[in-house]
Each structure stands twice: as C-alpha cells, then as structure tokens.
Amino acid sequence: MPGKKNNPKLKEVKKVTTNVLLEMKRKGEKIAMLTAYDYTMAKIIDHSGIDVILVGDSASNVMAGHETTLPITLDQMIYHASSVIRAIDRALVVVDLPFGTYQGNSKEALNTSIKIMKESGAHAVKMEGGKEIKDSVERVLSAGIPVMGHLGLTPQSIYKFGTYTVRAKEADEAKRLIADAHLLEDTGCFAIVLEKIPATLAAKVAKELSIPVIGIGAGGGCDGQVLVTHDMLGMTQEFSPRFLRRYLNLYDSMGKAFSQYIKDVKSKDFPNKKEQY
Ligand code: KIV
C-alpha cells in the first residue's frame, strides 16, 4: 500500500508489512526496530527509515515514570499507539498488550487486541511469554491480528524473576526458551523479540526459526535489533546495561538548552526585537 501522508520528501512509500519482514529475514537483511510513544518522535523515527516501531509498555517507565511496566493501562497504551499511528508513513507499528489484559484469559486477549486495532489503527500486537500464553496467541491470531512474541527477559514478570539480569543462562531455562520459540512460530507469530539472553542462544534460535527474531541484549546473531528510543538517544541516564549503545547524549544537550533559555529569559535577552510583533 503506498502512502505519503507526512513526509513531503517521499514520493511514494512502500509500507512495511509482516510479509516484508519475513522476506527481509529470507534475504538476510537486518530489521531495525525502535520504540515510540508520541507523534513527534514517531514521525522523526519513521522518516529516518525504521522498519518497525514498537509502542512498548516501556512507556510505563519512560513516559510515566513508573518503576515497572505493570501499571500502564489499556487506554493509556491506546493513547500512545494512536499518537504514533498518526505520524507513520512506512513503518509497521506493533503495540504491547499491557500486563493483565491477556494472561490466563484468551477471550480478554482477543477483546484487548481488537480494541487496540480498532481505536489506534495499529498493525500488530506483542505479548510476553511462551506456552503459558499459547491460547491467547491462538485466539488473537484467529481474528486476523498479527502477533509478535517476546521471550527471555519479560519485564511484565519482573516480580516472578526478582531481577533484570540475563535470562536463560542455565541449560534447562535455555531449553525451555528454545521450545517456546518454536511453539510461538508454530502457533503463527510473525516474529519474536528475545530480550537479554546469551548471544549464542539467541543466534541458535534465529537460525532454527523461519520467522524474524529481533534481539535486545541478545547479540548480533538475531535477524534484527530493537532499543528503547529514549535510551539510545541518551535522554535517560539511570539505565546503562552493556547492550545499550547511546547515539546521542540528549540529557546533557537538552539540559544545556533549557539552562540557556532560563538565562536568556532572566537576563531579558529573550525575546529580542526581532522575536516580537
Ligand atoms: O516495552 C518495550 O519497550 C519492549 C522492548 C524492550 C522490546 O518490550
């Protein structure tokens, strides 16, 4: 489907679909994914040529300041997703199902996913977990809604795990993760995210699966990578895992700009004669 609603530089945009991602995997072309939660950021990211935008429940941390991803609500996710969708010309937009809206209840998973798709216009949903959420994944897929899986460090289960350390380092957990990855593929997921697991394990999963495997802290053997945009831009300071590459230090740059603005207002330098009517 062609589109050029937001980017005047683009004559015609070939939209990224789940099939395009599958084709990229087949060709060995890496998939780039970033998070976005608002219109302005999503527009910049989309126009930079990103393949997938994730409206992650990390919005709970990044946008709302919660310690975990658990408190964010369905309506809040829909608000973020709608803002992102209004900005997009090209990227595939995937939305996290928030905690408590799909686990142990496939009917609720379906209703939640339909509400997200209808009210935000998103293209796909993401769920955390393996065989314990199989019924939910199946039921959502039965409505024609593409599902992305998420294994390894699954932040919605933080109180079960107790820490944000690397997952599946031991053989039995690694074996379970491989089985879950196959199960998600067999159930019909179009891609999976692997978070914070050993690089060799992630590479093995990516090799065994025919659907794209997107890594975060899972090494270079995955079919694509995802980062939280605010982290890779250096807007957040407190979060510094080994896997995070910071492309800017926006915390400092923005802080300097704000300080200069305050100085200019206080010193009556702003606004000057040219900046008024
Ligand atoms: O919510 C999120 O941002 C995520 C990514 C870290 C994969 O799930």
GROMACS .gro file of C-alpha atoms and ligand atoms in nm:
model
  285
    1MET     CA    1   0.000   0.000   0.000
    2PRO     CA    2   0.157   0.334  -0.098
    3GLY     CA    3   0.133   0.634   0.130
    4LYS     CA    4   0.291   0.978   0.177
    5LYS     CA    5   0.075   1.148   0.435
    6ASN     CA    6   0.351   1.301   0.648
    7ASN     CA    7   0.681   1.304   0.469
    8PRO     CA    8   0.695   1.556   0.182
    9LYS     CA    9   1.036   1.421   0.078
   10LEU     CA   10   0.890   1.084  -0.005
   11LYS     CA   11   0.710   1.045  -0.338
   12GLU     CA   12   0.571   0.702  -0.264
   13VAL     CA   13   0.639   0.487   0.038
   14LYS     CA   14   0.636   0.111   0.035
   15LYS     CA   15   0.482   0.017   0.368
   16VAL     CA   16   0.648  -0.243   0.585
   17THR     CA   17   0.422  -0.542   0.643
   18THR     CA   18   0.474  -0.870   0.826
   19ASN     CA   19   0.547  -1.028   0.485
   20VAL     CA   20   0.812  -0.768   0.412
   21LEU     CA   21   0.982  -0.863   0.742
   22LEU     CA   22   0.971  -1.232   0.651
   23GLU     CA   23   1.124  -1.151   0.315
   24MET     CA   24   1.398  -0.948   0.486
   25LYS     CA   25   1.484  -1.248   0.701
   26ARG     CA   26   1.495  -1.472   0.395
   27LYS     CA   27   1.732  -1.230   0.222
   28GLY     CA   28   1.949  -1.187   0.533
   29GLU     CA   29   1.859  -0.817   0.555
   30LYS     CA   30   1.864  -0.694   0.916
   31ILE     CA   31   1.548  -0.546   1.066
   32ALA     CA   32   1.570  -0.219   1.262
   33MET     CA   33   1.309  -0.153   1.531
   34LEU     CA   34   1.274   0.130   1.786
   35THR     CA   35   1.013   0.229   2.040
   36ALA     CA   36   0.792   0.537   2.013
   37TYR     CA   37   0.506   0.662   2.227
   38ASP     CA   38   0.418   1.001   2.075
   39TYR     CA   39   0.351   1.170   1.740
   40THR     CA   40   0.660   1.389   1.710
   41MET     CA   41   0.914   1.120   1.794
   42ALA     CA   42   0.735   0.863   1.577
   43LYS     CA   43   0.742   1.100   1.280
   44ILE     CA   44   1.118   1.153   1.309
   45ILE     CA   45   1.181   0.781   1.350
   46ASP     CA   46   0.953   0.680   1.062
   47HIS     CA   47   1.108   0.936   0.829
   48SER     CA   48   1.453   0.805   0.920
   49GLY     CA   49   1.354   0.476   0.755
   50ILE     CA   50   1.291   0.246   1.050
   51ASP     CA   51   1.125  -0.088   0.969
   52VAL     CA   52   0.922  -0.144   1.286
   53ILE     CA   53   0.801   0.091   1.559
   54LEU     CA   54   0.711  -0.067   1.888
   55VAL     CA   55   0.465   0.116   2.110
   56GLY     CA   56   0.617  -0.062   2.405
   57ASP     CA   57   0.475  -0.085   2.753
   58SER     CA   58   0.815   0.063   2.843
   59ALA     CA   59   0.604   0.381   2.811
   60SER     CA   60   0.515   0.298   3.170
   61ASN     CA   61   0.879   0.367   3.268
   62VAL     CA   62   0.988   0.621   3.008
   63MET     CA   63   0.676   0.836   2.975
   64ALA     CA   64   0.503   0.791   3.310
   65GLY     CA   65   0.798   0.734   3.545
   66HIS     CA   66   0.677   0.404   3.691
   67GLU     CA   67   0.936   0.163   3.823
   68THR     CA   68   0.794  -0.130   3.622
   69THR     CA   69   0.582  -0.185   3.311
   70LEU     CA   70   0.294  -0.326   3.517
   71PRO     CA   71   0.088  -0.012   3.592
   72ILE     CA   72   0.025   0.109   3.235
   73THR     CA   73  -0.338   0.063   3.130
   74LEU     CA   74  -0.502  -0.042   2.805
   75ASP     CA   75  -0.644   0.306   2.746
   76GLN     CA   76  -0.303   0.462   2.804
   77MET     CA   77  -0.146   0.220   2.552
   78ILE     CA   78  -0.418   0.310   2.302
   79TYR     CA   79  -0.350   0.681   2.355
   80HIS     CA   80   0.022   0.628   2.282
   81ALA     CA   81  -0.046   0.398   1.986
   82SER     CA   82  -0.296   0.639   1.824
   83SER     CA   83  -0.045   0.924   1.853
   84VAL     CA   84   0.222   0.710   1.685
   85ILE     CA   85  -0.007   0.585   1.410
   86ARG     CA   86  -0.098   0.943   1.309
   87ALA     CA   87   0.272   1.003   1.233
   88ILE     CA   88   0.351   0.696   1.029
   89ASP     CA   89   0.402   0.664   0.653
   90ARG     CA   90   0.606   0.348   0.632
   91ALA     CA   91   0.686   0.152   0.947
   92LEU     CA   92   0.495  -0.146   1.080
   93VAL     CA   93   0.352  -0.043   1.419
   94VAL     CA   94   0.336  -0.308   1.691
   95VAL     CA   95   0.166  -0.242   2.024
   96ASP     CA   96   0.237  -0.419   2.353
   97LEU     CA   97  -0.064  -0.574   2.522
   98PRO     CA   98  -0.038  -0.433   2.875
   99PHE     CA   99   0.001  -0.651   3.183
  100GLY     CA  100  -0.321  -0.818   3.295
  101THR     CA  101  -0.503  -0.796   2.962
  102TYR     CA  102  -0.414  -1.131   2.808
  103GLN     CA  103  -0.252  -1.367   3.059
  104GLY     CA  104  -0.473  -1.662   3.151
  105ASN     CA  105  -0.772  -1.537   2.955
  106SER     CA  106  -0.774  -1.576   2.578
  107LYS     CA  107  -1.113  -1.405   2.542
  108GLU     CA  108  -0.978  -1.096   2.715
  109ALA     CA  109  -0.666  -1.114   2.497
  110LEU     CA  110  -0.887  -1.108   2.188
  111ASN     CA  111  -1.103  -0.822   2.316
  112THR     CA  112  -0.795  -0.623   2.417
  113SER     CA  113  -0.629  -0.674   2.079
  114ILE     CA  114  -0.943  -0.582   1.884
  115LYS     CA  115  -0.982  -0.265   2.093
  116ILE     CA  116  -0.620  -0.168   2.023
  117MET     CA  117  -0.651  -0.234   1.649
  118LYS     CA  118  -0.986  -0.051   1.618
  119GLU     CA  119  -0.912   0.251   1.835
  120SER     CA  120  -0.546   0.313   1.747
  121GLY     CA  121  -0.515   0.178   1.393
  122ALA     CA  122  -0.207  -0.027   1.489
  123HIS     CA  123  -0.088  -0.311   1.268
  124ALA     CA  124   0.003  -0.585   1.520
  125VAL     CA  125   0.026  -0.665   1.890
  126LYS     CA  126   0.301  -0.810   2.108
  127MET     CA  127   0.267  -1.043   2.407
  128GLU     CA  128   0.522  -1.169   2.658
  129GLY     CA  129   0.555  -1.541   2.729
  130GLY     CA  130   0.566  -1.889   2.577
  131LYS     CA  131   0.343  -2.189   2.623
  132GLU     CA  132   0.151  -2.029   2.910
  133ILE     CA  133   0.000  -1.774   2.667
  134LYS     CA  134  -0.049  -2.012   2.371
  135ASP     CA  135  -0.431  -1.995   2.393
  136SER     CA  136  -0.427  -1.616   2.392
  137VAL     CA  137  -0.189  -1.602   2.095
  138GLU     CA  138  -0.404  -1.851   1.903
  139ARG     CA  139  -0.729  -1.666   1.970
  140VAL     CA  140  -0.589  -1.327   1.873
  141LEU     CA  141  -0.445  -1.475   1.553
  142SER     CA  142  -0.786  -1.624   1.473
  143ALA     CA  143  -0.918  -1.268   1.436
  144GLY     CA  144  -0.654  -1.190   1.173
  145ILE     CA  145  -0.442  -0.983   1.409
  146PRO     CA  146  -0.066  -1.040   1.367
  147VAL     CA  147   0.114  -1.130   1.689
  148MET     CA  148   0.477  -1.073   1.784
  149GLY     CA  149   0.609  -1.290   2.069
  150HIS     CA  150   0.854  -1.188   2.342
  151LEU     CA  151   1.079  -1.432   2.533
  152GLY     CA  152   1.381  -1.417   2.762
  153LEU     CA  153   1.364  -1.121   3.000
  154THR     CA  154   0.993  -1.045   3.007
  155PRO     CA  155   0.952  -0.729   3.219
  156GLN     CA  156   0.585  -0.794   3.297
  157SER     CA  157   0.704  -1.095   3.504
  158ILE     CA  158   0.963  -0.898   3.699
  159TYR     CA  159   0.812  -0.992   4.036
  160LYS     CA  160   0.839  -1.360   3.946
  161PHE     CA  161   1.205  -1.331   3.842
  162GLY     CA  162   1.307  -1.071   4.102
  163THR     CA  163   1.583  -0.910   3.890
  164TYR     CA  164   1.653  -0.774   3.543
  165THR     CA  165   1.963  -0.994   3.496
  166VAL     CA  166   2.042  -1.205   3.188
  167ARG     CA  167   1.794  -1.490   3.137
  168ALA     CA  168   1.834  -1.849   3.015
  169LYS     CA  169   2.199  -1.885   3.114
  170GLU     CA  170   2.130  -2.230   3.258
  171ALA     CA  171   2.064  -2.527   3.027
  172ASP     CA  172   1.710  -2.602   3.144
  173GLU     CA  173   1.588  -2.244   3.100
  174ALA     CA  174   1.762  -2.225   2.760
  175LYS     CA  175   1.590  -2.549   2.656
  176ARG     CA  176   1.251  -2.411   2.762
  177LEU     CA  177   1.315  -2.088   2.571
  178ILE     CA  178   1.400  -2.278   2.251
  179ALA     CA  179   1.083  -2.486   2.288
  180ASP     CA  180   0.875  -2.172   2.348
  181ALA     CA  181   1.026  -2.001   2.043
  182HIS     CA  182   0.929  -2.295   1.823
  183LEU     CA  183   0.583  -2.305   1.979
  184LEU     CA  184   0.528  -1.934   1.906
  185GLU     CA  185   0.639  -1.985   1.546
  186ASP     CA  186   0.419  -2.293   1.505
  187THR     CA  187   0.122  -2.111   1.659
  188GLY     CA  188   0.157  -1.839   1.397
  189CYS     CA  189   0.353  -1.545   1.541
  190PHE     CA  190   0.511  -1.336   1.263
  191ALA     CA  191   0.822  -1.250   1.470
  192ILE     CA  192   0.960  -1.274   1.821
  193VAL     CA  193   1.163  -1.047   2.045
  194LEU     CA  194   1.440  -1.207   2.253
  195GLU     CA  195   1.544  -0.989   2.544
  196LYS     CA  196   1.866  -1.015   2.745
  197ILE     CA  197   1.975  -1.373   2.682
  198PRO     CA  198   2.318  -1.514   2.584
  199ALA     CA  199   2.418  -1.427   2.226
  200THR     CA  200   2.489  -1.790   2.132
  201LEU     CA  201   2.141  -1.898   2.241
  202ALA     CA  202   1.974  -1.613   2.051
  203ALA     CA  203   2.175  -1.694   1.737
  204LYS     CA  204   2.068  -2.059   1.761
  205VAL     CA  205   1.701  -1.959   1.790
  206ALA     CA  206   1.732  -1.717   1.497
  207LYS     CA  207   1.890  -1.992   1.288
  208GLU     CA  208   1.626  -2.252   1.374
  209LEU     CA  209   1.323  -2.027   1.320
  210SER     CA  210   1.199  -1.910   0.984
  211ILE     CA  211   1.025  -1.603   1.134
  212PRO     CA  212   1.235  -1.294   1.223
  213VAL     CA  213   1.397  -1.286   1.567
  214ILE     CA  214   1.454  -0.934   1.699
  215GLY     CA  215   1.707  -0.901   1.978
  216ILE     CA  216   1.761  -0.657   2.262
  217GLY     CA  217   2.068  -0.752   2.461
  218ALA     CA  218   2.072  -1.080   2.266
  219GLY     CA  219   2.377  -1.027   2.044
  220GLY     CA  220   2.443  -0.986   1.674
  221GLY     CA  221   2.311  -1.325   1.558
  222CYS     CA  222   1.948  -1.208   1.560
  223ASP     CA  223   1.763  -1.104   1.245
  224GLY     CA  224   1.711  -0.753   1.380
  225GLN     CA  225   1.759  -0.527   1.679
  226VAL     CA  226   1.535  -0.314   1.898
  227LEU     CA  227   1.622  -0.044   2.150
  228VAL     CA  228   1.417   0.192   2.362
  229THR     CA  229   1.450   0.522   2.177
  230HIS     CA  230   1.489   0.738   2.488
  231ASP     CA  231   1.779   0.515   2.598
  232MET     CA  232   1.964   0.516   2.264
  233LEU     CA  233   1.925   0.895   2.244
  234GLY     CA  234   2.080   0.931   2.588
  235MET     CA  235   1.772   1.101   2.735
  236THR     CA  236   1.764   0.852   3.022
  237GLN     CA  237   2.067   0.834   3.250
  238GLU     CA  238   1.990   0.584   3.521
  239PHE     CA  239   1.968   0.285   3.281
  240SER     CA  240   2.306   0.167   3.149
  241PRO     CA  241   2.311  -0.200   3.052
  242ARG     CA  242   2.601  -0.339   2.845
  243PHE     CA  243   2.384  -0.385   2.537
  244LEU     CA  244   2.279  -0.019   2.517
  245ARG     CA  245   2.460   0.186   2.252
  246ARG     CA  246   2.397   0.558   2.306
  247TYR     CA  247   2.391   0.754   1.980
  248LEU     CA  248   2.350   1.094   2.147
  249ASN     CA  249   2.371   1.245   2.491
  250LEU     CA  250   2.041   1.431   2.476
  251TYR     CA  251   2.015   1.455   2.854
  252ASP     CA  252   2.315   1.692   2.853
  253SER     CA  253   2.228   1.871   2.526
  254MET     CA  254   1.870   1.934   2.633
  255GLY     CA  255   1.980   2.037   2.982
  256LYS     CA  256   2.218   2.294   2.828
  257ALA     CA  257   1.942   2.429   2.602
  258PHE     CA  258   1.699   2.462   2.896
  259SER     CA  259   1.963   2.636   3.111
  260GLN     CA  260   2.042   2.879   2.829
  261TYR     CA  261   1.671   2.955   2.781
  262ILE     CA  262   1.628   3.023   3.153
  263LYS     CA  263   1.935   3.250   3.147
  264ASP     CA  264   1.805   3.438   2.841
  265VAL     CA  265   1.460   3.494   2.998
  266LYS     CA  266   1.602   3.608   3.333
  267SER     CA  267   1.855   3.840   3.167
  268LYS     CA  268   1.580   3.984   2.940
  269ASP     CA  269   1.780   3.876   2.634
  270PHE     CA  270   1.478   3.673   2.513
  271PRO     CA  271   1.270   3.780   2.332
  272ASN     CA  272   1.470   4.043   2.140
  273LYS     CA  273   1.327   4.299   1.895
  274LYS     CA  274   1.325   4.052   1.603
  275GLU     CA  275   1.141   3.795   1.808
  276GLN     CA  276   0.833   4.005   1.875
  277TYR     CA  277   0.543   4.160   1.681
  278KIV     O1  278   0.829  -0.233   2.602
  278KIV     C1  279   0.932  -0.234   2.532
  278KIV     O2  280   0.992  -0.131   2.502
  278KIV     C2  281   0.981  -0.364   2.487
  278KIV     C3  282   1.117  -0.367   2.423
  278KIV     C4  283   1.223  -0.351   2.525
  278KIV     C5  284   1.137  -0.489   2.342
  278KIV     O3  285   0.915  -0.462   2.501
   0.00000   0.00000   0.00000
